[in-house]
PDB file of C-alpha atoms in Angstrom:
ATOM      1  CA  MET A  68     -14.427  24.674  17.850  1.00 57.00           C
ATOM      2  CA  PHE A  69     -14.110  21.641  20.110  1.00 55.00           C
ATOM      3  CA  ALA A  70     -16.436  18.796  21.011  1.00 59.00           C
ATOM      4  CA  SER A  71     -16.016  16.771  24.162  1.00 56.00           C
ATOM      5  CA  ASN A  72     -16.644  13.380  25.689  1.00 58.00           C
ATOM      6  CA  SER A  73     -16.260  12.140  29.248  1.00 50.00           C
ATOM      7  CA  ASN A  74     -12.461  11.871  28.976  1.00 54.00           C
ATOM      8  CA  SER A  75     -11.214  14.632  26.683  1.00 57.00           C
ATOM      9  CA  SER A  76     -12.050  17.342  24.217  1.00 69.00           C
ATOM     10  CA  TYR A  77     -11.341  17.083  20.523  1.00 76.00           C
ATOM     11  CA  PRO A  78     -11.680  19.400  17.519  1.00 86.00           C
ATOM     12  CA  VAL A  79     -14.746  19.098  15.312  1.00 89.00           C
ATOM     13  CA  PHE A  80     -12.455  19.081  12.285  1.00 92.00           C
ATOM     14  CA  PHE A  81      -8.803  19.307  11.241  1.00 95.00           C
ATOM     15  CA  ILE A  82      -7.341  21.369   8.405  1.00 95.00           C
ATOM     16  CA  LEU A  83      -5.194  19.525   5.857  1.00 96.00           C
ATOM     17  CA  LEU A  84      -2.837  21.928   4.087  1.00 92.00           C
ATOM     18  CA  GLY A  85      -2.111  19.669   1.118  1.00 91.00           C
ATOM     19  CA  ILE A  86       1.460  20.345  -0.028  1.00 89.00           C
ATOM     20  CA  PRO A  87       2.849  23.285   1.989  1.00 87.00           C
ATOM     21  CA  GLY A  88       5.277  25.402  -0.005  1.00 84.00           C
ATOM     22  CA  LEU A  89       3.715  24.553  -3.348  1.00 86.00           C
ATOM     23  CA  GLU A  90       0.325  26.238  -2.890  1.00 85.00           C
ATOM     24  CA  ASN A  91       0.587  28.055  -6.246  1.00 88.00           C
ATOM     25  CA  TYR A  92       1.151  24.783  -8.092  1.00 90.00           C
ATOM     26  CA  GLN A  93      -1.328  22.504  -6.311  1.00 90.00           C
ATOM     27  CA  LEU A  94      -3.903  22.729  -9.108  1.00 92.00           C
ATOM     28  CA  TRP A  95      -1.371  21.386 -11.620  1.00 94.00           C
ATOM     29  CA  ILE A  96       0.121  18.845  -9.216  1.00 93.00           C
ATOM     30  CA  GLY A  97      -3.359  17.346  -8.912  1.00 94.00           C
ATOM     31  CA  PHE A  98      -3.383  16.209 -12.561  1.00 96.00           C
ATOM     32  CA  PRO A  99      -0.468  13.716 -12.399  1.00 95.00           C
ATOM     33  CA  PHE A 100      -1.774  12.484  -9.026  1.00 95.00           C
ATOM     34  CA  CYS A 101      -5.197  11.951 -10.613  1.00 96.00           C
ATOM     35  CA  VAL A 102      -3.664  10.051 -13.550  1.00 96.00           C
ATOM     36  CA  MET A 103      -1.674   7.836 -11.168  1.00 95.00           C
ATOM     37  CA  TYR A 104      -4.789   7.150  -9.088  1.00 96.00           C
ATOM     38  CA  VAL A 105      -6.836   6.218 -12.182  1.00 96.00           C
ATOM     39  CA  VAL A 106      -4.036   3.908 -13.354  1.00 96.00           C
ATOM     40  CA  ALA A 107      -3.918   2.311  -9.885  1.00 96.00           C
ATOM     41  CA  VAL A 108      -7.690   1.732  -9.769  1.00 96.00           C
ATOM     42  CA  VAL A 109      -8.035   0.463 -13.350  1.00 95.00           C
ATOM     43  CA  GLY A 110      -4.874  -1.657 -13.155  1.00 94.00           C
ATOM     44  CA  ASN A 111      -5.742  -3.368  -9.870  1.00 96.00           C
ATOM     45  CA  ILE A 112      -9.373  -3.967 -10.864  1.00 95.00           C
ATOM     46  CA  THR A 113      -8.091  -5.518 -14.120  1.00 93.00           C
ATOM     47  CA  ILE A 114      -5.750  -7.806 -12.164  1.00 94.00           C
ATOM     48  CA  LEU A 115      -8.614  -8.883  -9.867  1.00 95.00           C
ATOM     49  CA  HIS A 116     -10.954  -9.485 -12.819  1.00 93.00           C
ATOM     50  CA  ILE A 117      -8.404 -11.618 -14.687  1.00 93.00           C
ATOM     51  CA  ILE A 118      -7.605 -13.750 -11.625  1.00 92.00           C
ATOM     52  CA  ARG A 119     -11.301 -14.153 -10.736  1.00 93.00           C
ATOM     53  CA  THR A 120     -12.429 -15.218 -14.227  1.00 91.00           C
ATOM     54  CA  ASP A 121      -9.459 -17.416 -15.206  1.00 89.00           C
ATOM     55  CA  HIS A 122      -9.516 -20.594 -13.107  1.00 89.00           C
ATOM     56  CA  THR A 123      -6.013 -21.562 -14.269  1.00 89.00           C
ATOM     57  CA  LEU A 124      -4.729 -18.605 -12.236  1.00 90.00           C
ATOM     58  CA  HIS A 125      -6.222 -19.867  -8.970  1.00 90.00           C
ATOM     59  CA  GLU A 126      -2.732 -20.700  -7.706  1.00 92.00           C
ATOM     60  CA  PRO A 127      -0.874 -19.343  -4.640  1.00 93.00           C
ATOM     61  CA  MET A 128       1.124 -16.699  -6.535  1.00 91.00           C
ATOM     62  CA  TYR A 129      -1.964 -15.224  -8.177  1.00 93.00           C
ATOM     63  CA  LEU A 130      -4.139 -15.495  -5.067  1.00 94.00           C
ATOM     64  CA  PHE A 131      -1.530 -13.479  -3.168  1.00 95.00           C
ATOM     65  CA  LEU A 132      -1.416 -11.051  -6.086  1.00 94.00           C
ATOM     66  CA  ALA A 133      -5.212 -10.646  -5.786  1.00 95.00           C
ATOM     67  CA  MET A 134      -4.763  -9.855  -2.079  1.00 96.00           C
ATOM     68  CA  LEU A 135      -2.101  -7.293  -2.984  1.00 95.00           C
ATOM     69  CA  ALA A 136      -4.380  -5.673  -5.590  1.00 96.00           C
ATOM     70  CA  THR A 137      -7.268  -5.457  -3.091  1.00 96.00           C
ATOM     71  CA  THR A 138      -4.978  -3.893  -0.479  1.00 96.00           C
ATOM     72  CA  ASP A 139      -3.666  -1.383  -3.020  1.00 96.00           C
ATOM     73  CA  LEU A 140      -7.204  -0.348  -3.985  1.00 96.00           C
ATOM     74  CA  ILE A 141      -8.138   0.274  -0.350  1.00 96.00           C
ATOM     75  CA  LEU A 142      -4.864   2.029   0.481  1.00 94.00           C
ATOM     76  CA  SER A 143      -4.956   4.437  -2.470  1.00 94.00           C
ATOM     77  CA  SER A 144      -8.705   5.117  -2.188  1.00 96.00           C
ATOM     78  CA  SER A 145      -8.403   5.973   1.506  1.00 95.00           C
ATOM     79  CA  THR A 146      -6.327   9.074   0.701  1.00 94.00           C
ATOM     80  CA  GLN A 147      -6.396  10.112  -2.953  1.00 94.00           C
ATOM     81  CA  PRO A 148     -10.019  11.354  -3.362  1.00 95.00           C
ATOM     82  CA  LYS A 149      -9.589  13.703  -0.383  1.00 95.00           C
ATOM     83  CA  MET A 150      -6.144  14.782  -1.589  1.00 95.00           C
ATOM     84  CA  LEU A 151      -7.527  15.675  -5.044  1.00 95.00           C
ATOM     85  CA  ALA A 152     -10.368  17.596  -3.356  1.00 96.00           C
ATOM     86  CA  ILE A 153      -7.739  19.609  -1.447  1.00 95.00           C
ATOM     87  CA  LEU A 154      -5.594  20.295  -4.508  1.00 93.00           C
ATOM     88  CA  TRP A 155      -8.447  21.184  -6.878  1.00 95.00           C
ATOM     89  CA  PHE A 156     -11.325  22.472  -4.745  1.00 94.00           C
ATOM     90  CA  HIS A 157      -9.514  23.736  -1.603  1.00 92.00           C
ATOM     91  CA  ALA A 158     -11.565  21.335   0.554  1.00 95.00           C
ATOM     92  CA  HIS A 159      -9.056  21.474   3.402  1.00 94.00           C
ATOM     93  CA  GLU A 160     -11.354  20.542   6.294  1.00 95.00           C
ATOM     94  CA  ILE A 161     -11.684  16.919   7.398  1.00 95.00           C
ATOM     95  CA  GLU A 162     -14.065  15.873  10.164  1.00 95.00           C
ATOM     96  CA  TYR A 163     -12.412  14.507  13.320  1.00 94.00           C
ATOM     97  CA  HIS A 164     -13.803  10.953  13.098  1.00 93.00           C
ATOM     98  CA  ALA A 165     -13.132  10.842   9.352  1.00 94.00           C
ATOM     99  CA  CYS A 166      -9.522  11.714  10.149  1.00 95.00           C
ATOM    100  CA  LEU A 167      -9.251   8.844  12.644  1.00 94.00           C
ATOM    101  CA  ILE A 168     -10.789   6.449  10.106  1.00 94.00           C
ATOM    102  CA  GLN A 169      -8.182   7.573   7.588  1.00 95.00           C
ATOM    103  CA  VAL A 170      -5.417   6.977  10.157  1.00 94.00           C
ATOM    104  CA  PHE A 171      -6.766   3.469  10.735  1.00 94.00           C
ATOM    105  CA  PHE A 172      -7.036   2.544   7.044  1.00 95.00           C
ATOM    106  CA  ILE A 173      -3.621   3.942   6.118  1.00 94.00           C
ATOM    107  CA  HIS A 174      -1.701   2.156   8.873  1.00 93.00           C
ATOM    108  CA  ALA A 175      -3.758  -1.055   8.925  1.00 94.00           C
ATOM    109  CA  PHE A 176      -3.535  -1.687   5.195  1.00 95.00           C
ATOM    110  CA  SER A 177       0.103  -0.593   5.001  1.00 94.00           C
ATOM    111  CA  SER A 178       0.734  -3.337   7.546  1.00 94.00           C
ATOM    112  CA  VAL A 179      -1.416  -5.752   5.527  1.00 96.00           C
ATOM    113  CA  GLU A 180       0.493  -4.921   2.323  1.00 95.00           C
ATOM    114  CA  SER A 181       3.784  -5.596   4.071  1.00 95.00           C
ATOM    115  CA  GLY A 182       2.397  -8.939   5.268  1.00 95.00           C
ATOM    116  CA  VAL A 183       1.191  -9.869   1.773  1.00 96.00           C
ATOM    117  CA  LEU A 184       4.645  -9.103   0.331  1.00 95.00           C
ATOM    118  CA  MET A 185       6.118 -11.362   3.018  1.00 96.00           C
ATOM    119  CA  ALA A 186       3.673 -14.152   2.087  1.00 95.00           C
ATOM    120  CA  MET A 187       4.575 -13.742  -1.601  1.00 94.00           C
ATOM    121  CA  ALA A 188       8.275 -14.099  -0.720  1.00 94.00           C
ATOM    122  CA  VAL A 189       7.507 -17.351   1.115  1.00 95.00           C
ATOM    123  CA  ASP A 190       5.556 -18.546  -1.947  1.00 94.00           C
ATOM    124  CA  ARG A 191       8.556 -17.830  -4.225  1.00 92.00           C
ATOM    125  CA  TYR A 192      10.847 -19.633  -1.757  1.00 94.00           C
ATOM    126  CA  VAL A 193       8.680 -22.764  -1.763  1.00 94.00           C
ATOM    127  CA  ALA A 194       8.195 -22.629  -5.564  1.00 91.00           C
ATOM    128  CA  ILE A 195      11.943 -22.451  -6.274  1.00 89.00           C
ATOM    129  CA  CYS A 196      13.391 -24.516  -3.423  1.00 90.00           C
ATOM    130  CA  PHE A 197      10.653 -27.198  -3.326  1.00 91.00           C
ATOM    131  CA  PRO A 198       9.085 -27.135  -6.804  1.00 88.00           C
ATOM    132  CA  LEU A 199       7.667 -30.661  -6.662  1.00 89.00           C
ATOM    133  CA  ARG A 200       5.969 -30.059  -3.298  1.00 92.00           C
ATOM    134  CA  HIS A 201       4.798 -26.476  -3.956  1.00 91.00           C
ATOM    135  CA  SER A 202       1.147 -27.347  -4.624  1.00 90.00           C
ATOM    136  CA  SER A 203       0.967 -29.719  -1.662  1.00 93.00           C
ATOM    137  CA  ILE A 204       2.578 -27.251   0.779  1.00 94.00           C
ATOM    138  CA  LEU A 205       0.746 -24.091  -0.297  1.00 94.00           C
ATOM    139  CA  THR A 206      -2.757 -25.425  -0.872  1.00 93.00           C
ATOM    140  CA  THR A 207      -5.670 -23.043  -1.428  1.00 91.00           C
ATOM    141  CA  SER A 208      -6.789 -23.448   2.192  1.00 93.00           C
ATOM    142  CA  VAL A 209      -3.266 -22.647   3.459  1.00 94.00           C
ATOM    143  CA  VAL A 210      -3.135 -19.543   1.246  1.00 95.00           C
ATOM    144  CA  ILE A 211      -6.535 -18.367   2.529  1.00 93.00           C
ATOM    145  CA  LYS A 212      -5.519 -18.967   6.155  1.00 95.00           C
ATOM    146  CA  LEU A 213      -2.237 -17.104   5.631  1.00 95.00           C
ATOM    147  CA  GLY A 214      -4.041 -14.207   3.943  1.00 94.00           C
ATOM    148  CA  THR A 215      -6.612 -14.075   6.750  1.00 95.00           C
ATOM    149  CA  ALA A 216      -3.858 -14.063   9.386  1.00 95.00           C
ATOM    150  CA  VAL A 217      -2.104 -11.171   7.616  1.00 94.00           C
ATOM    151  CA  MET A 218      -5.373  -9.205   7.365  1.00 94.00           C
ATOM    152  CA  VAL A 219      -6.464  -9.783  10.974  1.00 94.00           C
ATOM    153  CA  GLY A 220      -2.958  -9.104  12.262  1.00 92.00           C
ATOM    154  CA  GLY A 221      -2.774  -5.759  10.448  1.00 91.00           C
ATOM    155  CA  LEU A 222      -6.173  -4.675  11.772  1.00 91.00           C
ATOM    156  CA  LEU A 223      -5.467  -5.751  15.358  1.00 92.00           C
ATOM    157  CA  TRP A 224      -2.010  -4.150  15.573  1.00 91.00           C
ATOM    158  CA  VAL A 225      -3.303  -0.761  14.404  1.00 91.00           C
ATOM    159  CA  SER A 226      -6.645  -0.684  16.269  1.00 90.00           C
ATOM    160  CA  PRO A 227      -5.106   0.653  19.535  1.00 90.00           C
ATOM    161  CA  PHE A 228      -4.074   3.858  17.684  1.00 85.00           C
ATOM    162  CA  CYS A 229      -7.718   4.781  17.219  1.00 82.00           C
ATOM    163  CA  PHE A 230      -8.605   3.959  20.824  1.00 85.00           C
ATOM    164  CA  MET A 231      -5.738   5.898  22.419  1.00 88.00           C
ATOM    165  CA  ILE A 232      -6.001   9.130  20.424  1.00 89.00           C
ATOM    166  CA  PRO A 233      -9.635  10.026  21.375  1.00 85.00           C
ATOM    167  CA  ARG A 234      -8.711   9.855  25.065  1.00 85.00           C
ATOM    168  CA  MET A 235      -6.183  12.672  24.722  1.00 89.00           C
ATOM    169  CA  PRO A 236      -6.768  16.467  24.831  1.00 90.00           C
ATOM    170  CA  PHE A 237      -5.968  18.461  21.706  1.00 91.00           C
ATOM    171  CA  CYS A 238      -4.298  21.858  21.402  1.00 89.00           C
ATOM    172  CA  PRO A 239      -6.093  24.780  19.707  1.00 88.00           C
ATOM    173  CA  ASN A 240      -3.947  24.236  16.605  1.00 88.00           C
ATOM    174  CA  LYS A 241      -5.937  22.113  14.125  1.00 91.00           C
ATOM    175  CA  VAL A 242      -3.588  22.290  11.126  1.00 94.00           C
ATOM    176  CA  ILE A 243      -2.010  19.126   9.691  1.00 94.00           C
ATOM    177  CA  PRO A 244       0.732  20.190   7.237  1.00 90.00           C
ATOM    178  CA  GLN A 245       0.137  17.429   4.691  1.00 90.00           C
ATOM    179  CA  SER A 246      -2.634  16.007   2.516  1.00 92.00           C
ATOM    180  CA  TYR A 247      -3.944  13.186   4.738  1.00 94.00           C
ATOM    181  CA  CYS A 248      -4.248  12.201   8.403  1.00 94.00           C
ATOM    182  CA  GLU A 249      -1.371  10.103   9.684  1.00 90.00           C
ATOM    183  CA  HIS A 250      -0.747   8.875  13.229  1.00 90.00           C
ATOM    184  CA  MET A 251       2.350  10.968  13.982  1.00 87.00           C
ATOM    185  CA  ALA A 252       0.893  14.077  12.336  1.00 89.00           C
ATOM    186  CA  VAL A 253      -2.228  13.846  14.526  1.00 92.00           C
ATOM    187  CA  LEU A 254      -0.158  13.186  17.667  1.00 91.00           C
ATOM    188  CA  LYS A 255       1.692  16.480  17.120  1.00 89.00           C
ATOM    189  CA  LEU A 256      -1.625  18.286  17.760  1.00 92.00           C
ATOM    190  CA  VAL A 257      -2.124  16.648  21.166  1.00 92.00           C
ATOM    191  CA  CYS A 258      -1.542  18.741  24.324  1.00 90.00           C
ATOM    192  CA  ALA A 259      -0.405  15.865  26.532  1.00 89.00           C
ATOM    193  CA  ASP A 260       2.403  13.377  26.982  1.00 90.00           C
ATOM    194  CA  THR A 261       2.396  11.165  23.881  1.00 91.00           C
ATOM    195  CA  ARG A 262       5.335   8.928  24.763  1.00 91.00           C
ATOM    196  CA  VAL A 263       3.109   5.855  25.125  1.00 91.00           C
ATOM    197  CA  ASN A 264       1.531   6.446  21.715  1.00 90.00           C
ATOM    198  CA  ARG A 265       4.894   7.091  20.072  1.00 89.00           C
ATOM    199  CA  GLY A 266       6.420   4.072  21.769  1.00 90.00           C
ATOM    200  CA  TYR A 267       3.581   1.825  20.628  1.00 91.00           C
ATOM    201  CA  GLY A 268       3.909   3.196  17.093  1.00 87.00           C
ATOM    202  CA  LEU A 269       7.626   2.377  17.044  1.00 86.00           C
ATOM    203  CA  PHE A 270       6.946  -1.060  18.529  1.00 90.00           C
ATOM    204  CA  VAL A 271       4.370  -1.867  15.828  1.00 89.00           C
ATOM    205  CA  ALA A 272       6.607  -0.563  13.048  1.00 85.00           C
ATOM    206  CA  PHE A 273       9.698  -2.484  14.134  1.00 86.00           C
ATOM    207  CA  SER A 274       7.911  -5.695  15.175  1.00 90.00           C
ATOM    208  CA  VAL A 275       5.462  -6.052  12.266  1.00 88.00           C
ATOM    209  CA  VAL A 276       7.451  -4.569   9.384  1.00 87.00           C
ATOM    210  CA  GLY A 277      10.726  -5.761  10.898  1.00 91.00           C
ATOM    211  CA  PHE A 278       9.429  -9.346  11.053  1.00 94.00           C
ATOM    212  CA  ASP A 279       8.186  -9.130   7.449  1.00 94.00           C
ATOM    213  CA  ILE A 280      11.524  -7.772   6.204  1.00 94.00           C
ATOM    214  CA  ILE A 281      13.441 -10.516   8.061  1.00 95.00           C
ATOM    215  CA  VAL A 282      11.240 -13.231   6.498  1.00 96.00           C
ATOM    216  CA  ILE A 283      11.536 -11.641   3.034  1.00 95.00           C
ATOM    217  CA  SER A 284      15.322 -11.345   3.355  1.00 95.00           C
ATOM    218  CA  GLY A 285      15.659 -14.902   4.641  1.00 95.00           C
ATOM    219  CA  SER A 286      13.483 -16.243   1.819  1.00 94.00           C
ATOM    220  CA  TYR A 287      15.561 -14.516  -0.835  1.00 94.00           C
ATOM    221  CA  VAL A 288      18.852 -15.645   0.712  1.00 93.00           C
ATOM    222  CA  MET A 289      17.600 -19.244   0.470  1.00 94.00           C
ATOM    223  CA  ILE A 290      16.321 -18.612  -3.064  1.00 92.00           C
ATOM    224  CA  LEU A 291      19.688 -17.174  -4.112  1.00 90.00           C
ATOM    225  CA  ARG A 292      21.528 -20.191  -2.700  1.00 91.00           C
ATOM    226  CA  ALA A 293      19.171 -22.587  -4.509  1.00 88.00           C
ATOM    227  CA  VAL A 294      19.381 -20.702  -7.820  1.00 87.00           C
ATOM    228  CA  LEU A 295      23.192 -20.552  -7.805  1.00 86.00           C
ATOM    229  CA  ARG A 296      23.261 -24.349  -7.453  1.00 85.00           C
ATOM    230  CA  LEU A 297      21.281 -24.851 -10.666  1.00 81.00           C
ATOM    231  CA  PRO A 298      23.414 -26.474 -13.375  1.00 80.00           C
ATOM    232  CA  SER A 299      22.502 -24.334 -16.397  1.00 78.00           C
ATOM    233  CA  GLY A 300      22.605 -20.580 -16.887  1.00 76.00           C
ATOM    234  CA  GLU A 301      19.218 -20.672 -18.608  1.00 80.00           C
ATOM    235  CA  ALA A 302      17.593 -22.290 -15.559  1.00 75.00           C
ATOM    236  CA  ARG A 303      19.180 -19.705 -13.273  1.00 81.00           C
ATOM    237  CA  LEU A 304      17.966 -16.862 -15.484  1.00 82.00           C
ATOM    238  CA  LYS A 305      14.434 -18.271 -15.526  1.00 78.00           C
ATOM    239  CA  ALA A 306      14.414 -18.630 -11.726  1.00 77.00           C
ATOM    240  CA  PHE A 307      15.621 -15.053 -11.264  1.00 79.00           C
ATOM    241  CA  GLY A 308      12.962 -13.891 -13.734  1.00 78.00           C
ATOM    242  CA  THR A 309      10.165 -15.349 -11.615  1.00 76.00           C
ATOM    243  CA  CYS A 310      11.349 -13.268  -8.649  1.00 85.00           C
ATOM    244  CA  ALA A 311      12.114 -10.012 -10.478  1.00 85.00           C
ATOM    245  CA  SER A 312       8.546  -8.678 -10.358  1.00 84.00           C
ATOM    246  CA  HIS A 313       8.269  -9.327  -6.639  1.00 87.00           C
ATOM    247  CA  VAL A 314      11.625  -7.669  -5.893  1.00 89.00           C
ATOM    248  CA  CYS A 315      10.566  -4.546  -7.857  1.00 88.00           C
ATOM    249  CA  VAL A 316       7.292  -4.370  -5.908  1.00 90.00           C
ATOM    250  CA  ILE A 317       9.129  -4.776  -2.572  1.00 92.00           C
ATOM    251  CA  LEU A 318      11.520  -1.929  -3.386  1.00 90.00           C
ATOM    252  CA  ALA A 319       8.681   0.333  -4.608  1.00 88.00           C
ATOM    253  CA  PHE A 320       6.847  -0.184  -1.300  1.00 91.00           C
ATOM    254  CA  TYR A 321       9.571  -0.241   1.358  1.00 91.00           C
ATOM    255  CA  ILE A 322      11.908   2.536   0.155  1.00 87.00           C
ATOM    256  CA  PRO A 323       9.379   5.430   0.300  1.00 84.00           C
ATOM    257  CA  ALA A 324       7.681   3.863   3.351  1.00 84.00           C
ATOM    258  CA  LEU A 325      10.934   3.752   5.348  1.00 82.00           C
ATOM    259  CA  PHE A 326      11.878   7.268   4.240  1.00 81.00           C
ATOM    260  CA  THR A 327       8.470   8.603   5.355  1.00 79.00           C
ATOM    261  CA  PHE A 328       8.621   6.741   8.676  1.00 76.00           C
ATOM    262  CA  LEU A 329      12.167   7.878   9.522  1.00 76.00           C
ATOM    263  CA  THR A 330      11.705  11.537   8.500  1.00 76.00           C
ATOM    264  CA  HIS A 331       8.530  11.803  10.614  1.00 68.00           C
ATOM    265  CA  ARG A 332      10.493  10.801  13.711  1.00 67.00           C
ATOM    266  CA  PHE A 333      14.103  11.800  13.093  1.00 70.00           C
ATOM    267  CA  GLY A 334      14.283  13.940   9.948  1.00 64.00           C
ATOM    268  CA  HIS A 335      13.805  17.372  11.514  1.00 69.00           C
ATOM    269  CA  HIS A 336      16.103  18.968   8.945  1.00 77.00           C
ATOM    270  CA  VAL A 337      14.394  17.431   5.896  1.00 78.00           C
ATOM    271  CA  PRO A 338      12.428  20.138   4.001  1.00 83.00           C
ATOM    272  CA  ARG A 339       8.707  19.768   4.658  1.00 81.00           C
ATOM    273  CA  VAL A 340       7.843  19.747   0.956  1.00 85.00           C
ATOM    274  CA  VAL A 341      10.188  16.763   0.411  1.00 84.00           C
ATOM    275  CA  HIS A 342       8.634  14.880   3.306  1.00 83.00           C
ATOM    276  CA  VAL A 343       5.057  15.570   2.128  1.00 87.00           C
ATOM    277  CA  MET A 344       5.804  14.566  -1.464  1.00 85.00           C
ATOM    278  CA  PHE A 345       7.397  11.292  -0.315  1.00 84.00           C
ATOM    279  CA  ALA A 346       4.414  10.653   1.971  1.00 84.00           C
ATOM    280  CA  ASN A 347       2.102  10.956  -1.053  1.00 87.00           C
ATOM    281  CA  VAL A 348       4.401   8.846  -3.237  1.00 85.00           C
ATOM    282  CA  TYR A 349       4.432   6.109  -0.569  1.00 84.00           C
ATOM    283  CA  LEU A 350       0.637   5.720  -0.726  1.00 89.00           C
ATOM    284  CA  LEU A 351       0.132   6.206  -4.467  1.00 91.00           C
ATOM    285  CA  VAL A 352       3.117   4.959  -6.466  1.00 91.00           C
ATOM    286  CA  PRO A 353       3.175   1.295  -5.248  1.00 93.00           C
ATOM    287  CA  PRO A 354      -0.580   0.784  -5.982  1.00 94.00           C
ATOM    288  CA  MET A 355       0.023   2.271  -9.440  1.00 94.00           C
ATOM    289  CA  LEU A 356       3.230   0.328 -10.192  1.00 93.00           C
ATOM    290  CA  ASN A 357       2.205  -3.100  -8.871  1.00 92.00           C
ATOM    291  CA  PRO A 358      -0.326  -3.958 -11.627  1.00 91.00           C
ATOM    292  CA  ILE A 359       2.016  -2.505 -14.276  1.00 90.00           C
ATOM    293  CA  ILE A 360       4.996  -4.544 -13.033  1.00 88.00           C
ATOM    294  CA  TYR A 361       3.009  -7.785 -12.830  1.00 85.00           C
ATOM    295  CA  GLY A 362       1.144  -7.022 -16.057  1.00 80.00           C
ATOM    296  CA  VAL A 363       4.381  -6.527 -18.005  1.00 78.00           C
ATOM    297  CA  ARG A 364       6.573  -9.197 -16.416  1.00 78.00           C
ATOM    298  CA  THR A 365       4.026 -11.981 -15.750  1.00 82.00           C
ATOM    299  CA  LYS A 366       3.307 -13.790 -19.018  1.00 81.00           C
ATOM    300  CA  GLN A 367      -0.013 -15.308 -17.939  1.00 84.00           C
ATOM    301  CA  ILE A 368      -1.494 -11.938 -16.944  1.00 87.00           C
ATOM    302  CA  ARG A 369       0.037 -10.139 -19.926  1.00 85.00           C
ATOM    303  CA  ASP A 370      -1.488 -12.717 -22.305  1.00 85.00           C
ATOM    304  CA  ARG A 371      -4.944 -12.383 -20.688  1.00 86.00           C
ATOM    305  CA  VAL A 372      -4.823  -8.586 -21.017  1.00 82.00           C
ATOM    306  CA  ILE A 373      -3.815  -8.832 -24.691  1.00 83.00           C
ATOM    307  CA  GLN A 374      -6.491 -11.464 -25.359  1.00 83.00           C
ATOM    308  CA  GLY A 375      -9.129  -9.315 -23.679  1.00 76.00           C
ATOM    309  CA  PHE A 376      -8.109  -6.235 -25.653  1.00 72.00           C
ATOM    310  CA  CYS A 377      -7.951  -8.105 -28.984  1.00 76.00           C
ATOM    311  CA  GLY A 378     -11.240  -9.882 -28.274  1.00 65.00           C
ATOM    312  CA  GLU A 379     -12.989  -6.598 -27.574  1.00 60.00           C
ATOM    313  CA  LYS A 380     -11.506  -5.101 -30.737  1.00 57.00           C
ATOM    314  CA  LYS A 381     -12.714  -8.051 -32.859  1.00 56.00           C
ATOM    315  CA  THR A 382     -16.219  -7.751 -31.379  1.00 55.00           C
ATOM    316  CA  LYS A 383     -16.361  -4.075 -32.310  1.00 59.00           C
ATOM    317  CA  ASN A 384     -15.150  -4.829 -35.846  1.00 56.00           C
ATOM    318  CA  LYS A 385     -17.838  -7.504 -36.296  1.00 56.00           C
ATOM    319  CA  LYS A 386     -20.540  -5.102 -35.166  1.00 55.00           C
ATOM    320  CA  THR A 387     -19.234  -2.478 -37.580  1.00 54.00           C
ATOM    321  CA  LEU A 388     -19.286  -4.969 -40.510  1.00 50.00           C
ATOM    322  CA  LYS A 389     -22.849  -6.054 -39.688  1.00 57.00           C
ATOM    323  CA  GLN A 390     -23.975  -2.453 -39.770  1.00 55.00           C
TER     324      GLN A 390
END
């Protein structure tokens, strides 16, 4: 069934297959995905709560971490509820406009997350290379402006996707062989020349993410040079320790993201099930790992979590004694 506007016709809904090739196991696959999603939601909300309530954490590093947690919540929540509905309840249909909204949120906030990681790399560079001027260079207003620029940039770069797709005619095939709507997957259902759309997608990917990766790489080259000049091994170890969490988060985000991006365009011989699983990992594992990595490796956040847990336990014990 197709609807139409003045320029083109479009399907009323698409059909998301979930994980093709593993249909008999989708019920069981849903359980670890659900656990990872719950961990991502609870972990990132905990990070946001700790940073919001503890005024000593209102510093650039933690403000950027709050931006990262917010982005992770939006990114994971834009896909996982629908994916679990597919795996558990066979709710394969997704309405056309809901699909385009999902495309927008996935690509916009992936771009925003990349920008936030770039901003965090700049923060580490300033903190290690200019420690005495860190607070005067990265003031709260500068951090807010940088975060706003990253957010607006991500939204503006991706917006044309959602304006170009509705103007194109779709083929009778409505099946998307994965668990969420993604720009390239939707373009494959279009019965028209999509070179402009594909070209713009490549331009956005290489210009936005490429710029972020160049800035991140440059920041860490400068950090490495500064750290190796430190006189004592203990100071070098401490400096590397402050960057370890960020490096882990960068690798967790960019490795599956680049694999997914490249296989969509060039990996015609990659098994579909491998591609779909990596596509799901790319949107779920970083939001789950980020709060765990920062919770374990960042002393200030780890201490607040332990204090909150112990405080709650003491309160319960007092209530029990009173009774």
